[in-house]
Every structure is written in structure tokens, then in C-alpha cells.
Amino acid sequence: MTLHAVPPEGYRILREGDLRDYLAGIPAAAAQLGGPPDGWSINEVGDGNLNLVFIVKGASDGLAVKQALPYVRLVGESWPLPLSRSHYEYLALTHQARLAPGLVPAVLHHDEQLALVAMELLEPHIIMRKGLVAGTIYPAFVDHITIFMARTLFFSSDLALPAAQKKEAIAAFAGNHALCKITEDLIFTDPYRVAEQNRWTSPWLDAAAAQFRDDLDLHVAISRLKLKFLSHAQALLHGDLHTGSIMVTARETRVIDPEFAFYGPMGFDIGAVIANLLMAYLASAGHESEPGARSAFEAWLLETIEQVWSEFARKFLQLWRTEAKGDAYPVSLFPGEAGAARLERERQAYVARLFQDTIGFTAAKIIRRILGLAHNIDFELIEDTRLRATCEARSLRLARKMMVDAASFTTIGAVTQAARAAREWQPEF
Ligand code: ADP
Ligand code: MG
């Protein structure tokens, strides 16, 4: 199989009419939709940055159809991007469906040539970020997201897989390097240097952006994280696990959009979740109708941040104790009671190192949303730019401390405490 960087023979960008004919020719899709194809409604929703997404509804059910474009949708044809990302998204979705059943949309059909995936229509689910901006509490989220992360990360690691299988799995995703490069540039490099695509809430954050470009302690810290992202093939990552890649109802959680999937450091996925919850918390002051109006929501967010880490760690450790079939830590090296006790201490030490990684990646994910190319609606929907900049400056202050002084955060409680302090801080501008 060849994965093309330029559109292959047979690739064409689908319009609504083409998609109708195409789906009518796919028995599984036609059956899922039901009724005559003429009666199907097709709408391109496309609030994403990269691809086309069509919502298709028939007489009995619906489908979401995602097609990759040979370029970045947000920017246009001047920024080419390989269609093969659809192949990796399909691989990741089916892999995650096996490891974390019910937590990703079910895939119905994949067309390699058209770079297209047809999947379960999530309805009435909404993008979690939108719910958080509105101040909505999601009581089931912690359990679901920690199952998703613990299981997808553990079962793709050397703790669970024999070495040969793990190396084959790395190879299966190694071609997704164009998507990795986006992360390497936009998260780990550009926010810390002059780059054309950077933007921030000007003029309020001009001084902060300049400081971040001059801060060599920060440049060392982000470079260490970048090296870890480049070199540490620890587990199969989702690769873009922010609250815009999670769809929710009060009871259900689905993780979508794993086109950035590759083998990398686990803390990158966990940090993405925590970073986006921290930003929802620090943006919340910009969305309240009066002071204190969202205090129950904010308290829930802080509790959720603590539980995302603690529940992840608990579930991950439990999998390690019961499902460790990989080549790492051979049990024959840890015999008897003393061996078992030593191995348990080592598991705790591993998780403590993972926590340090998570702190750093959390900080990196916050900074890129404030000083880099891609911003988020948590902040962007705060119309008063001075208030928006205040929320962003608080987030930058917290993130800088987490990045250069990660070791001072030994518990997740220290993170939420620092977040509370950041929320009370008044920047001078
Ligand atoms: P991109 O990779 O271009 O960012 P996404 O996979 O994030 O695309 O999808 C873009 C949007 O399409 C999502 O924000 C969501 O609103 C909608 N969407 C994607 N997948 C589904 C689905 N399975 N069911 C319902 N809506 C979906
Ligand atoms: Mg995407």
C-alpha cells in the first residue's frame, strides 16, 4: 500500500451530490441511513481546522463522513498536508475502539483512495469545549476519559506488548510524521520565537510574548519536552486530545479526531486534557455574568482536574498489576515478596515520572493556545479583549511556572492550588 503525499489517482474532493451517490453505492452506509438516497440530508459542518466533515441523515439513522483535504483547510492550498492522515485516523479509531469500547465513534467504512472515514453520527453530543464555555458540568467525564487514557496508553506500551509487536505498531504509525511536524512546530517551537503565524491578544500581551521569546530557562524546558516528543515512543497517543476532540452528553463521552496519532510520550495526551481543563477554569472568569456566578462550575473543574490525574494513575497502575504481558520488567527479575514489593515501588516511581512529563506537556499546551497559531474559544469568545488578556496572562503565568519548575509540583493538588492562585492574580496592564 502506498500512502500518497500528493492526491492519488481516484481522489477527488466530494461535494454533497457526489457523497450521496457514493454512499448509495456502499451497502453498509445505505442500510445505516435507510430510505431512498434522495431523502438523505447532507450538511458539511466543518468547524474543524483541517478536514471536511459531512453530517448525513436518512430515514432511519445518520452518519458522520470525514474526508481529508490535500491541504490544511484553515489556511488553504498554500499549506499542503498528506491525505494519509485519514489512514492513520482510521487505524487509530479502530485500535481505540478495541481497547476502549464505547468511547470512540464506531467506524462503518473507510476509503483509502478518497481519504474518507464514515462513522457513527454522535447525536445529541456536543463538542465538550462548547459545553465548558457555557459552564456545563459533566459528571461522567472523569471516569470515561481516564478509562480511555489508561487503556489506550497502557495496552500500546512495552508494559503490555511483546517487543516485536510494539515495534510493528510503532512502524504502522511512523509515516504520520507530517502531522507530528505540525505539533513540533506549532507547540514546541513557534510560540517561543518570532513566527509569522503567531498571534496573541494585542496590545495587552505584547510584553508577555516578548518575554517568552527571550526566556532561555523556558527555551531549555520546552526543548527538553520537544526532544521527549520526538524520541520517546512510549505508547500510541491520540495526539490531539483537547476538549475540541471530545464530544459529550451529560452521560456519554466520545473521543474523536485521532489523526495526529503516533507513538510518543504518554504525558502528552494526559497533559492535553489537563491543560484544556485548566484553560476552561481560567477562562471562566471571562464568561461569568457576575462575580461568583460560575463558582460551582469552577469548583467542579478543579476537582475534575485532580481526578483526571488521580483516576488515570489508579487505573493505569491497576492494569500494570494485572495485565502486564509486555517485555518490560520481567517478573523473573522480581521474585518472591521482596521482589513484588520492589516492583510495586518501581511502578509508583514510573507514575511519578509520568506526572512530571504531564506537568511539562500541560504547560506547553497552554502556552501554544495563547501565543501560537491555534487559539481556543474558551478565550476567544471573551469579547472584552482586556478581560480576555487577563485570563490568558493568568494562564501563561501558571504555565511558565509549571514548565520551568515542574519538579516543584509533586501532586496534582499543587497544580489546582497554583491555578486558584493564578485566578486571583491581577496582571499589570
Ligand atoms: P478536524 O480534524 O478537521 O478538526 P474533527 O474530526 O474535529 O475535524 O471534526 C470537525 C467537527 O465535525 C467536530 O467539531 C464535530 O462538530 C463534527 N463531528 C466530527 N465527527 C463527528 C461525529 N462522529 N458525529 C457528529 N459530529 C462529528
Ligand atoms: Mg483534526
Short mmCIF file of N, CA and C and ligand atoms in Angstrom, two decimals, residues 45-53 55 63-64 66 73 89 105 119-123 125 127 130 240 244-245 247 256-257 259, ligand 1:
data_model
loop_
_atom_site.label_atom_id
_atom_site.label_comp_id
_atom_site.label_asym_id
_atom_site.label_seq_id
_atom_site.Cartn_x
_atom_site.Cartn_y
_atom_site.Cartn_z
N VAL A 45 -20.36 20.28 8.12
CA VAL A 45 -20.32 21.08 9.35
C VAL A 45 -19.01 21.83 9.51
N GLY A 46 -17.94 21.13 9.17
CA GLY A 46 -16.64 21.77 9.04
C GLY A 46 -16.29 22.88 10.01
N ASP A 47 -16.41 22.63 11.32
CA ASP A 47 -15.87 23.64 12.23
C ASP A 47 -14.44 23.27 12.62
N GLY A 48 -13.92 22.22 12.00
CA GLY A 48 -12.56 21.80 12.30
C GLY A 48 -11.55 22.62 11.50
N ASN A 49 -10.30 22.38 11.78
CA ASN A 49 -9.25 23.16 11.14
C ASN A 49 -8.71 22.51 9.87
N LEU A 50 -8.90 21.21 9.72
CA LEU A 50 -8.14 20.51 8.69
C LEU A 50 -8.98 19.84 7.60
N ASN A 51 -10.15 19.32 7.94
CA ASN A 51 -10.83 18.40 7.03
C ASN A 51 -12.27 18.81 6.76
N LEU A 52 -12.90 18.07 5.82
CA LEU A 52 -14.34 18.21 5.61
C LEU A 52 -15.06 17.20 6.50
N VAL A 53 -16.14 17.61 7.13
CA VAL A 53 -16.99 16.66 7.87
C VAL A 53 -18.43 16.90 7.44
N ILE A 55 -22.42 15.75 7.87
CA ILE A 55 -23.42 15.06 8.68
C ILE A 55 -24.51 14.60 7.71
N LEU A 63 -24.97 9.34 9.78
CA LEU A 63 -23.55 9.06 9.65
C LEU A 63 -22.78 10.37 9.70
N ALA A 64 -21.56 10.30 10.19
CA ALA A 64 -20.64 11.43 10.01
C ALA A 64 -19.58 10.96 9.03
N LYS A 66 -16.05 11.93 7.20
CA LYS A 66 -14.92 12.86 7.28
C LYS A 66 -13.98 12.59 6.11
N ARG A 73 -7.20 22.96 5.81
CA ARG A 73 -8.43 23.69 5.50
C ARG A 73 -8.38 25.15 5.99
N GLU A 89 -5.95 8.07 11.03
CA GLU A 89 -7.15 8.29 11.85
C GLU A 89 -7.99 7.02 11.90
N PRO A 105 -16.30 7.03 18.29
CA PRO A 105 -17.36 6.71 17.33
C PRO A 105 -17.01 5.44 16.55
N MET A 119 -18.42 7.24 9.85
CA MET A 119 -18.53 6.75 11.23
C MET A 119 -19.88 7.07 11.83
N GLU A 120 -20.09 6.49 12.99
CA GLU A 120 -21.30 6.73 13.79
C GLU A 120 -21.52 8.23 13.96
N LEU A 121 -22.76 8.66 13.74
CA LEU A 121 -23.12 10.06 13.99
C LEU A 121 -23.35 10.24 15.49
N LEU A 122 -22.60 11.13 16.09
CA LEU A 122 -22.77 11.38 17.52
C LEU A 122 -23.83 12.45 17.70
N GLU A 123 -24.92 12.05 18.31
CA GLU A 123 -26.06 12.95 18.47
C GLU A 123 -26.84 12.49 19.69
N HIS A 125 -24.67 14.58 21.10
CA HIS A 125 -23.40 15.01 21.70
C HIS A 125 -22.96 16.37 21.14
N ILE A 127 -19.50 19.25 21.16
CA ILE A 127 -18.08 19.41 21.46
C ILE A 127 -17.94 19.91 22.91
N LYS A 130 -17.41 23.59 23.90
CA LYS A 130 -18.57 24.48 23.85
C LYS A 130 -19.37 24.38 25.15
N ASP A 240 -3.92 14.68 19.94
CA ASP A 240 -4.57 16.00 19.88
C ASP A 240 -5.77 15.98 20.83
N GLY A 244 -11.80 20.07 22.31
CA GLY A 244 -12.45 20.15 21.00
C GLY A 244 -12.43 18.81 20.26
N SER A 245 -11.71 17.83 20.82
CA SER A 245 -11.68 16.48 20.24
C SER A 245 -12.49 15.51 21.10
N MET A 247 -16.52 14.73 22.38
CA MET A 247 -17.94 15.06 22.28
C MET A 247 -18.67 14.43 23.45
N ILE A 256 -13.01 11.93 19.57
CA ILE A 256 -12.97 11.92 18.10
C ILE A 256 -11.60 12.41 17.61
N ASP A 257 -11.42 12.37 16.32
CA ASP A 257 -10.34 13.08 15.61
C ASP A 257 -8.91 12.69 15.99
N GLU A 259 -6.35 12.00 14.21
CA GLU A 259 -5.49 11.99 13.01
C GLU A 259 -4.03 12.30 13.34
P1 ADP B 1 -10.84 18.23 12.03
O1 ADP B 1 -9.87 17.12 12.06
O2 ADP B 1 -10.93 18.90 10.72
O3 ADP B 1 -10.62 19.17 13.18
P2 ADP B 1 -12.95 16.88 13.51
O4 ADP B 1 -12.76 15.41 13.48
O5 ADP B 1 -12.52 17.59 14.74
O6 ADP B 1 -12.28 17.55 12.23
O7 ADP B 1 -14.47 17.18 13.21
C1 ADP B 1 -14.93 18.50 12.96
C2 ADP B 1 -16.32 18.68 13.56
O8 ADP B 1 -17.24 17.77 12.98
C3 ADP B 1 -16.36 18.38 15.04
O9 ADP B 1 -16.01 19.52 15.79
C4 ADP B 1 -17.81 17.97 15.26
O10 ADP B 1 -18.62 19.11 15.40
C5 ADP B 1 -18.15 17.30 13.95
N1 ADP B 1 -18.00 15.83 14.05
C6 ADP B 1 -16.89 15.11 13.81
N2 ADP B 1 -17.11 13.78 13.97
C7 ADP B 1 -18.41 13.67 14.33
C8 ADP B 1 -19.27 12.54 14.62
N3 ADP B 1 -18.83 11.29 14.60
N4 ADP B 1 -20.57 12.80 14.94
C9 ADP B 1 -21.03 14.09 14.96
N5 ADP B 1 -20.28 15.15 14.69
C10 ADP B 1 -18.99 14.97 14.36
#
